[in-house]
Amino acid sequence: MRPSWRQIFILIATFSVAAHAGAREFRLGLITPPGHVWSTSAEAFGKALSEASNGRHSVTVYPSQQLGNEAQILQQLQTGAVDMAFLTVAEVSNRVPDFGAFYAPYLVPDIEGAAQLLRSEQALSLLDQLPRRIGVFGMGYGMAGMRQILTRDETTALIDLRGQKIRITPFAPIRDFYQLIGAAPTPMPLGSVYDALANGQVDAIDMDLELIVKLRYHELADTAVLSNHMMFPMVGLVSARVWVRLDEEEQVLIRKLMHAELDAVIDFYMAGEEGFEQDLRESDVNVVEVDREFFGPVVDDWDAIWRERAPALKLLRDLNTEKTE
Ligand code: BEZ
């Protein structure tokens, strides 16, 4: 007997539900605006995952803090309300102080040193503690450029920074760095920085080279202190609640594809940092190049505080990445 149209319809419907049983629409949150390389690489990861899974999985990217600030995004990862995120390691260090070790002043000499460190087994092994400590899995590291200081008034010596209100990303290692300098670190999310610098709410900002030139912060400043004092890693995370529901094949695929995109972010900064510096030097801002000496005892004092809080500091300092000429 031939099947009826109704039976055929039920068969097709049953087959398509079975075929899409593991299909997922992942939500990925981050704080950077849509054109920023972290956001474009999140989009690229989504596209790669969709292609590799023949359209079974998709990723919707929520940039510009649409899902909240980083603390809120991390909280949502923990509950499983958000599936994935690209977060500053700064936010992770607020929960797992060992990650503060990445922000040791002059841990690496330059952007190549930062890339070398972030790709090292030692750095990657730190991710192993995340599921147990904060309920997320780390897929690998990206970064933004090295940190610099941009000041509204002239800066020629460390003493010029004393008492200055300096915008920082909200996390403890950078707060301690500026407190040791004798400045007044002022935590502020990225989105508020331009106006705060323009209207004098802060006297200076801690920022990477790319954003200094692309967001034209330098036009609001007298001096750019080219210090390369700190690296600024980012981490790709997946909620543990989501991760354990994926089969092994899906886990391997997601880890591979996200890791590749994060790695491409590192390549982006390695290729771009010199050009960003050139753009800065060609602008009207005064560029003052400084090194570790400029900060006097601050670097050792910082280590004295963080050696206790972040046992990984010794591991990372011992890596001793070389300066590239
Ligand atoms: C910042 O807080 O300065 C920052 C955050 C994300 C990407 C780049 C910079």
mmCIF file of C-alpha atoms and ligand atoms in Angstrom:
data_model
loop_
_atom_site.group_PDB
_atom_site.id
_atom_site.type_symbol
_atom_site.label_atom_id
_atom_site.label_comp_id
_atom_site.label_asym_id
_atom_site.label_seq_id
_atom_site.Cartn_x
_atom_site.Cartn_y
_atom_site.Cartn_z
ATOM 1 C CA MET A 1 0.000 0.000 0.000
ATOM 2 C CA ARG A 2 1.304 3.465 -0.907
ATOM 3 C CA PRO A 3 1.822 5.855 2.073
ATOM 4 C CA SER A 4 -0.608 8.759 2.352
ATOM 5 C CA TRP A 5 0.524 12.399 2.070
ATOM 6 C CA ARG A 6 -0.077 12.714 5.804
ATOM 7 C CA GLN A 7 2.260 9.786 6.536
ATOM 8 C CA ILE A 8 4.924 11.263 4.198
ATOM 9 C CA PHE A 9 4.645 14.631 5.957
ATOM 10 C CA ILE A 10 5.052 13.023 9.397
ATOM 11 C CA LEU A 11 8.086 11.047 8.141
ATOM 12 C CA ILE A 12 9.772 14.200 6.767
ATOM 13 C CA ALA A 13 9.034 16.149 9.928
ATOM 14 C CA THR A 14 10.400 13.342 12.142
ATOM 15 C CA PHE A 15 13.547 13.078 10.006
ATOM 16 C CA SER A 16 14.244 16.795 10.062
ATOM 17 C CA VAL A 17 13.781 17.015 13.857
ATOM 18 C CA ALA A 18 16.202 14.081 14.303
ATOM 19 C CA ALA A 19 18.718 15.630 11.922
ATOM 20 C CA HIS A 20 18.651 18.877 13.899
ATOM 21 C CA ALA A 21 18.474 17.328 17.361
ATOM 22 C CA GLY A 22 21.909 18.678 18.278
ATOM 23 C CA ALA A 23 21.521 21.955 16.372
ATOM 24 C CA ARG A 24 22.383 24.987 18.452
ATOM 25 C CA GLU A 25 22.095 28.742 18.173
ATOM 26 C CA PHE A 26 24.921 29.972 20.374
ATOM 27 C CA ARG A 27 25.004 33.455 21.893
ATOM 28 C CA LEU A 28 28.430 35.075 22.109
ATOM 29 C CA GLY A 29 28.884 38.303 24.094
ATOM 30 C CA LEU A 30 31.684 40.828 24.173
ATOM 31 C CA ILE A 31 32.214 44.489 25.000
ATOM 32 C CA THR A 32 33.995 45.799 21.914
ATOM 33 C CA PRO A 33 32.073 47.671 19.173
ATOM 34 C CA PRO A 34 31.158 45.938 15.873
ATOM 35 C CA GLY A 35 34.184 47.115 13.822
ATOM 36 C CA HIS A 36 36.775 46.126 16.446
ATOM 37 C CA VAL A 37 38.924 43.101 15.586
ATOM 38 C CA TRP A 38 37.636 41.133 18.608
ATOM 39 C CA SER A 39 34.093 41.564 17.256
ATOM 40 C CA THR A 40 34.967 40.747 13.642
ATOM 41 C CA SER A 41 36.839 37.637 14.726
ATOM 42 C CA ALA A 42 33.829 36.558 16.838
ATOM 43 C CA GLU A 43 31.722 36.895 13.679
ATOM 44 C CA ALA A 44 34.331 34.951 11.692
ATOM 45 C CA PHE A 45 34.245 32.185 14.304
ATOM 46 C CA GLY A 46 30.442 31.996 13.969
ATOM 47 C CA LYS A 47 30.687 31.753 10.185
ATOM 48 C CA ALA A 48 33.382 29.063 10.372
ATOM 49 C CA LEU A 49 31.308 27.026 12.853
ATOM 50 C CA SER A 50 28.198 27.300 10.751
ATOM 51 C CA GLU A 51 30.087 26.174 7.622
ATOM 52 C CA ALA A 52 31.923 23.332 9.355
ATOM 53 C CA SER A 53 28.669 22.021 10.858
ATOM 54 C CA ASN A 54 26.775 22.331 7.546
ATOM 55 C CA GLY A 55 24.538 24.978 9.044
ATOM 56 C CA ARG A 56 23.602 22.904 12.092
ATOM 57 C CA HIS A 57 25.188 25.385 14.515
ATOM 58 C CA SER A 58 25.046 29.152 14.372
ATOM 59 C CA VAL A 59 26.476 31.929 16.513
ATOM 60 C CA THR A 60 24.819 35.281 17.172
ATOM 61 C CA VAL A 61 27.392 37.829 18.274
ATOM 62 C CA TYR A 62 26.354 40.539 20.757
ATOM 63 C CA PRO A 63 28.991 43.317 20.679
ATOM 64 C CA SER A 64 29.142 46.664 22.522
ATOM 65 C CA GLN A 65 28.052 45.326 25.927
ATOM 66 C CA GLN A 66 24.607 44.378 24.591
ATOM 67 C CA LEU A 67 24.597 41.512 27.116
ATOM 68 C CA GLY A 68 26.030 43.718 29.886
ATOM 69 C CA ASN A 69 29.503 44.596 31.063
ATOM 70 C CA GLU A 70 32.172 41.901 31.329
ATOM 71 C CA ALA A 71 31.299 41.018 34.939
ATOM 72 C CA GLN A 72 27.672 40.500 33.880
ATOM 73 C CA ILE A 73 28.647 38.491 30.791
ATOM 74 C CA LEU A 74 30.812 36.212 32.936
ATOM 75 C CA GLN A 75 27.934 35.732 35.365
ATOM 76 C CA GLN A 76 25.660 34.731 32.474
ATOM 77 C CA LEU A 77 28.276 32.272 31.212
ATOM 78 C CA GLN A 78 28.225 30.673 34.638
ATOM 79 C CA THR A 79 24.457 30.197 34.598
ATOM 80 C CA GLY A 80 24.432 29.145 30.938
ATOM 81 C CA ALA A 81 22.295 32.154 29.905
ATOM 82 C CA VAL A 82 25.148 33.111 27.563
ATOM 83 C CA ASP A 83 26.997 30.348 25.724
ATOM 84 C CA MET A 84 30.278 31.969 24.743
ATOM 85 C CA ALA A 85 32.274 35.161 25.197
ATOM 86 C CA PHE A 86 35.480 36.915 24.269
ATOM 87 C CA LEU A 87 36.534 38.638 27.484
ATOM 88 C CA THR A 88 39.550 40.575 28.685
ATOM 89 C CA VAL A 89 41.711 38.395 30.898
ATOM 90 C CA ALA A 90 41.341 41.377 33.238
ATOM 91 C CA GLU A 91 37.766 40.295 34.034
ATOM 92 C CA VAL A 92 38.860 36.696 34.606
ATOM 93 C CA SER A 93 41.590 37.948 36.969
ATOM 94 C CA ASN A 94 38.885 39.630 39.065
ATOM 95 C CA ARG A 95 37.590 36.103 39.841
ATOM 96 C CA VAL A 96 40.787 34.055 39.583
ATOM 97 C CA PRO A 97 43.665 36.253 40.820
ATOM 98 C CA ASP A 98 46.280 33.902 39.312
ATOM 99 C CA PHE A 99 45.387 35.453 35.944
ATOM 100 C CA GLY A 100 46.612 38.795 37.307
ATOM 101 C CA ALA A 101 50.112 37.465 36.530
ATOM 102 C CA PHE A 102 49.563 38.334 32.854
ATOM 103 C CA TYR A 103 49.516 42.011 33.837
ATOM 104 C CA ALA A 104 52.907 42.079 35.520
ATOM 105 C CA PRO A 105 54.552 45.307 34.318
ATOM 106 C CA TYR A 106 57.270 44.567 31.772
ATOM 107 C CA LEU A 107 56.456 40.859 31.765
ATOM 108 C CA VAL A 108 57.177 40.980 28.023
ATOM 109 C CA PRO A 109 59.263 43.514 26.085
ATOM 110 C CA ASP A 110 56.911 44.059 23.134
ATOM 111 C CA ILE A 111 53.964 42.731 21.145
ATOM 112 C CA GLU A 112 55.965 39.785 19.771
ATOM 113 C CA GLY A 113 56.914 38.819 23.316
ATOM 114 C CA ALA A 114 53.241 39.018 24.300
ATOM 115 C CA ALA A 115 52.290 36.736 21.389
ATOM 116 C CA GLN A 116 55.027 34.269 22.287
ATOM 117 C CA LEU A 117 53.888 34.158 25.910
ATOM 118 C CA LEU A 118 50.181 33.801 25.112
ATOM 119 C CA ARG A 119 50.923 30.914 22.756
ATOM 120 C CA SER A 120 53.114 29.126 25.301
ATOM 121 C CA GLU A 121 52.098 25.865 26.944
ATOM 122 C CA GLN A 122 52.562 27.532 30.317
ATOM 123 C CA ALA A 123 50.000 30.248 29.552
ATOM 124 C CA LEU A 124 47.560 27.790 27.993
ATOM 125 C CA SER A 125 47.847 25.456 30.991
ATOM 126 C CA LEU A 126 46.447 28.214 33.238
ATOM 127 C CA LEU A 127 43.124 27.810 31.438
ATOM 128 C CA ASP A 128 42.765 24.342 33.000
ATOM 129 C CA GLN A 129 41.674 25.841 36.327
ATOM 130 C CA LEU A 130 38.741 27.796 34.840
ATOM 131 C CA PRO A 131 36.046 25.064 34.740
ATOM 132 C CA ARG A 132 36.601 24.249 38.412
ATOM 133 C CA ARG A 133 37.068 27.824 39.605
ATOM 134 C CA ILE A 134 34.468 29.767 37.624
ATOM 135 C CA GLY A 135 32.483 27.310 35.498
ATOM 136 C CA VAL A 136 33.830 28.205 32.057
ATOM 137 C CA PHE A 137 36.157 26.516 29.555
ATOM 138 C CA GLY A 138 38.965 28.545 27.960
ATOM 139 C CA MET A 139 39.547 27.988 24.234
ATOM 140 C CA GLY A 140 42.728 30.072 23.934
ATOM 141 C CA TYR A 141 43.992 33.638 24.037
ATOM 142 C CA GLY A 142 43.700 36.675 21.829
ATOM 143 C CA MET A 143 44.946 40.127 22.788
ATOM 144 C CA ALA A 144 44.807 43.857 22.226
ATOM 145 C CA GLY A 145 48.029 45.827 21.828
ATOM 146 C CA MET A 146 50.508 46.801 24.519
ATOM 147 C CA ARG A 147 49.333 49.410 27.044
ATOM 148 C CA GLN A 148 50.388 53.054 26.801
ATOM 149 C CA ILE A 149 49.548 56.210 28.772
ATOM 150 C CA LEU A 150 47.956 59.231 27.167
ATOM 151 C CA THR A 151 47.892 62.454 29.207
ATOM 152 C CA ARG A 152 45.989 65.716 28.735
ATOM 153 C CA ASP A 153 48.901 67.695 30.188
ATOM 154 C CA GLU A 154 52.590 67.446 29.404
ATOM 155 C CA THR A 155 54.346 64.401 30.873
ATOM 156 C CA THR A 156 58.117 64.064 30.934
ATOM 157 C CA ALA A 157 58.757 62.226 34.209
ATOM 158 C CA LEU A 158 56.963 59.821 36.545
ATOM 159 C CA ILE A 159 56.307 62.652 38.973
ATOM 160 C CA ASP A 160 53.980 64.226 36.375
ATOM 161 C CA LEU A 161 51.627 61.256 36.788
ATOM 162 C CA ARG A 162 51.384 61.608 40.582
ATOM 163 C CA GLY A 163 47.910 62.661 41.696
ATOM 164 C CA GLN A 164 46.583 62.389 38.139
ATOM 165 C CA LYS A 165 43.202 60.736 37.598
ATOM 166 C CA ILE A 166 44.067 57.971 35.147
ATOM 167 C CA ARG A 167 41.357 55.939 33.453
ATOM 168 C CA ILE A 168 41.892 52.198 33.850
ATOM 169 C CA THR A 169 40.033 49.085 32.761
ATOM 170 C CA PRO A 170 38.308 47.919 35.967
ATOM 171 C CA PHE A 171 40.640 45.272 37.438
ATOM 172 C CA ALA A 172 43.029 44.993 40.366
ATOM 173 C CA PRO A 173 46.496 44.520 38.774
ATOM 174 C CA ILE A 174 46.306 47.773 36.813
ATOM 175 C CA ARG A 175 44.764 49.592 39.793
ATOM 176 C CA ASP A 176 47.759 48.540 41.914
ATOM 177 C CA PHE A 177 50.206 49.648 39.219
ATOM 178 C CA TYR A 178 48.853 53.204 39.167
ATOM 179 C CA GLN A 179 48.437 53.341 42.939
ATOM 180 C CA LEU A 180 52.124 52.467 43.286
ATOM 181 C CA ILE A 181 52.917 55.326 40.894
ATOM 182 C CA GLY A 182 50.971 57.653 43.189
ATOM 183 C CA ALA A 183 48.239 58.331 40.634
ATOM 184 C CA ALA A 184 44.481 58.051 41.188
ATOM 185 C CA PRO A 185 43.373 55.084 39.039
ATOM 186 C CA THR A 186 39.816 55.637 37.822
ATOM 187 C CA PRO A 187 38.018 52.455 36.620
ATOM 188 C CA MET A 188 35.907 53.143 33.555
ATOM 189 C CA PRO A 189 34.486 50.971 30.749
ATOM 190 C CA LEU A 190 35.755 51.488 27.217
ATOM 191 C CA GLY A 191 32.569 53.178 26.021
ATOM 192 C CA SER A 192 32.918 56.086 28.467
ATOM 193 C CA VAL A 193 36.579 56.897 27.808
ATOM 194 C CA TYR A 194 36.329 59.448 24.988
ATOM 195 C CA ASP A 195 33.935 61.798 26.778
ATOM 196 C CA ALA A 196 35.768 61.454 30.092
ATOM 197 C CA LEU A 197 39.062 62.441 28.477
ATOM 198 C CA ALA A 198 37.429 65.214 26.440
ATOM 199 C CA ASN A 199 35.674 66.857 29.397
ATOM 200 C CA GLY A 200 38.512 66.437 31.899
ATOM 201 C CA GLN A 201 36.749 63.880 34.094
ATOM 202 C CA VAL A 202 40.094 62.084 33.862
ATOM 203 C CA ASP A 203 43.559 63.560 33.294
ATOM 204 C CA ALA A 204 44.945 60.575 31.447
ATOM 205 C CA ILE A 205 44.054 57.143 30.127
ATOM 206 C CA ASP A 206 45.646 53.705 30.087
ATOM 207 C CA MET A 207 44.983 52.370 26.590
ATOM 208 C CA ASP A 208 46.364 50.349 23.673
ATOM 209 C CA LEU A 209 47.935 51.958 20.608
ATOM 210 C CA GLU A 210 45.283 50.825 18.151
ATOM 211 C CA LEU A 211 42.405 52.460 20.009
ATOM 212 C CA ILE A 212 44.468 55.569 20.804
ATOM 213 C CA VAL A 213 44.769 56.293 17.083
ATOM 214 C CA LYS A 214 41.570 54.746 15.711
ATOM 215 C CA LEU A 215 39.271 56.347 18.289
ATOM 216 C CA ARG A 216 41.309 59.566 18.049
ATOM 217 C CA TYR A 217 41.974 59.805 21.774
ATOM 218 C CA HIS A 218 45.358 61.325 20.868
ATOM 219 C CA GLU A 219 43.621 64.461 19.601
ATOM 220 C CA LEU A 220 42.514 65.127 23.191
ATOM 221 C CA ALA A 221 45.987 64.793 24.706
ATOM 222 C CA ASP A 222 49.284 66.619 25.020
ATOM 223 C CA THR A 223 51.531 63.589 25.543
ATOM 224 C CA ALA A 224 51.557 59.950 24.578
ATOM 225 C CA VAL A 225 53.850 58.080 26.949
ATOM 226 C CA LEU A 226 54.958 55.130 24.805
ATOM 227 C CA SER A 227 55.694 52.758 27.623
ATOM 228 C CA ASN A 228 54.590 49.286 26.475
ATOM 229 C CA HIS A 229 54.242 48.704 30.208
ATOM 230 C CA MET A 230 51.774 45.831 30.058
ATOM 231 C CA MET A 231 50.265 43.302 27.699
ATOM 232 C CA PHE A 232 46.475 43.049 27.350
ATOM 233 C CA PRO A 233 45.313 39.477 26.759
ATOM 234 C CA MET A 234 41.814 38.395 25.837
ATOM 235 C CA VAL A 235 40.339 34.922 26.307
ATOM 236 C CA GLY A 236 37.699 32.950 24.403
ATOM 237 C CA LEU A 237 35.310 31.218 26.818
ATOM 238 C CA VAL A 238 32.488 28.688 26.620
ATOM 239 C CA SER A 239 30.013 28.176 29.464
ATOM 240 C CA ALA A 240 30.708 24.863 31.261
ATOM 241 C CA ARG A 241 26.952 24.214 31.368
ATOM 242 C CA VAL A 242 26.881 24.426 27.586
ATOM 243 C CA TRP A 243 30.185 22.591 27.073
ATOM 244 C CA VAL A 244 29.159 19.435 28.931
ATOM 245 C CA ARG A 245 26.067 19.076 26.762
ATOM 246 C CA LEU A 246 28.120 19.012 23.553
ATOM 247 C CA ASP A 247 29.413 15.720 22.217
ATOM 248 C CA GLU A 248 33.156 15.232 21.881
ATOM 249 C CA GLU A 249 33.203 15.904 18.146
ATOM 250 C CA GLU A 250 31.440 19.250 18.669
ATOM 251 C CA GLN A 251 33.798 20.193 21.500
ATOM 252 C CA VAL A 252 36.842 19.465 19.323
ATOM 253 C CA LEU A 253 35.379 21.511 16.455
ATOM 254 C CA ILE A 254 34.457 24.527 18.594
ATOM 255 C CA ARG A 255 37.829 24.529 20.367
ATOM 256 C CA LYS A 256 39.703 24.300 17.056
ATOM 257 C CA LEU A 257 37.735 27.030 15.290
ATOM 258 C CA MET A 258 37.633 29.472 18.206
ATOM 259 C CA HIS A 259 41.321 28.952 18.936
ATOM 260 C CA ALA A 260 42.156 29.712 15.288
ATOM 261 C CA GLU A 261 40.206 32.994 15.373
ATOM 262 C CA LEU A 262 41.764 34.058 18.668
ATOM 263 C CA ASP A 263 45.178 33.323 17.225
ATOM 264 C CA ALA A 264 44.363 35.459 14.187
ATOM 265 C CA VAL A 265 43.645 38.351 16.579
ATOM 266 C CA ILE A 266 47.188 37.977 17.944
ATOM 267 C CA ASP A 267 48.510 38.062 14.350
ATOM 268 C CA PHE A 268 46.468 41.206 13.690
ATOM 269 C CA TYR A 269 48.168 43.095 16.521
ATOM 270 C CA MET A 270 51.614 41.800 15.632
ATOM 271 C CA ALA A 271 51.151 43.047 12.079
ATOM 272 C CA GLY A 272 49.500 46.334 13.065
ATOM 273 C CA GLU A 273 51.323 47.669 16.118
ATOM 274 C CA GLU A 274 54.147 49.327 14.155
ATOM 275 C CA GLY A 275 51.674 51.114 11.879
ATOM 276 C CA PHE A 276 49.601 52.352 14.833
ATOM 277 C CA GLU A 277 52.789 53.748 16.372
ATOM 278 C CA GLN A 278 53.704 55.448 13.119
ATOM 279 C CA ASP A 279 50.234 57.046 12.905
ATOM 280 C CA LEU A 280 50.684 58.318 16.444
ATOM 281 C CA ARG A 281 54.121 59.770 15.704
ATOM 282 C CA GLU A 282 52.745 61.543 12.634
ATOM 283 C CA SER A 283 50.012 63.206 14.708
ATOM 284 C CA ASP A 284 50.306 66.413 16.760
ATOM 285 C CA VAL A 285 50.652 64.634 20.093
ATOM 286 C CA ASN A 286 54.078 64.704 21.823
ATOM 287 C CA VAL A 287 55.481 61.202 21.982
ATOM 288 C CA VAL A 288 57.695 60.373 24.957
ATOM 289 C CA GLU A 289 59.269 56.927 24.758
ATOM 290 C CA VAL A 290 60.018 55.338 28.129
ATOM 291 C CA ASP A 291 61.066 51.947 29.488
ATOM 292 C CA ARG A 292 61.046 50.093 32.781
ATOM 293 C CA GLU A 293 63.528 52.573 34.332
ATOM 294 C CA PHE A 294 60.960 55.378 34.018
ATOM 295 C CA PHE A 295 58.781 53.626 36.613
ATOM 296 C CA GLY A 296 61.567 53.335 39.219
ATOM 297 C CA PRO A 297 60.694 50.859 42.007
ATOM 298 C CA VAL A 298 57.073 50.433 40.836
ATOM 299 C CA VAL A 299 57.676 47.213 38.888
ATOM 300 C CA ASP A 300 59.393 45.428 41.782
ATOM 301 C CA ASP A 301 56.817 46.777 44.229
ATOM 302 C CA TRP A 302 54.046 45.445 42.011
ATOM 303 C CA ASP A 303 55.675 42.009 41.944
ATOM 304 C CA ALA A 304 55.969 42.051 45.735
ATOM 305 C CA ILE A 305 52.161 42.436 45.988
ATOM 306 C CA TRP A 306 51.227 40.001 43.231
ATOM 307 C CA ARG A 307 53.764 37.236 43.944
ATOM 308 C CA GLU A 308 51.458 36.157 46.780
ATOM 309 C CA ARG A 309 48.157 36.629 44.988
ATOM 310 C CA ALA A 310 49.186 35.068 41.674
ATOM 311 C CA PRO A 311 51.524 32.076 41.996
ATOM 312 C CA ALA A 312 51.644 31.938 38.162
ATOM 313 C CA LEU A 313 53.702 35.150 38.210
ATOM 314 C CA LYS A 314 56.931 33.195 38.724
ATOM 315 C CA LEU A 315 56.041 30.775 35.924
ATOM 316 C CA LEU A 316 55.372 33.602 33.469
ATOM 317 C CA ARG A 317 58.353 35.774 34.497
ATOM 318 C CA ASP A 318 60.627 32.737 34.069
ATOM 319 C CA LEU A 319 59.522 32.444 30.431
ATOM 320 C CA ASN A 320 61.620 35.538 29.782
ATOM 321 C CA THR A 321 60.529 36.357 26.239
ATOM 322 C CA GLU A 322 63.190 38.070 24.092
ATOM 323 C CA LYS A 323 62.922 41.567 22.660
ATOM 324 C CA THR A 324 62.693 41.559 18.861
ATOM 325 C CA GLU A 325 64.535 44.338 16.971
HETATM 326 C C1 BEZ B 1 40.045 48.640 27.554
HETATM 327 O O1 BEZ B 1 39.315 48.519 28.552
HETATM 328 O O2 BEZ B 1 40.920 49.522 27.497
HETATM 329 C C2 BEZ B 1 39.864 47.695 26.396
HETATM 330 C C3 BEZ B 1 38.928 46.674 26.471
HETATM 331 C C4 BEZ B 1 38.789 45.811 25.402
HETATM 332 C C5 BEZ B 1 39.567 45.942 24.268
HETATM 333 C C6 BEZ B 1 40.503 46.962 24.197
HETATM 334 C C7 BEZ B 1 40.650 47.847 25.268
#
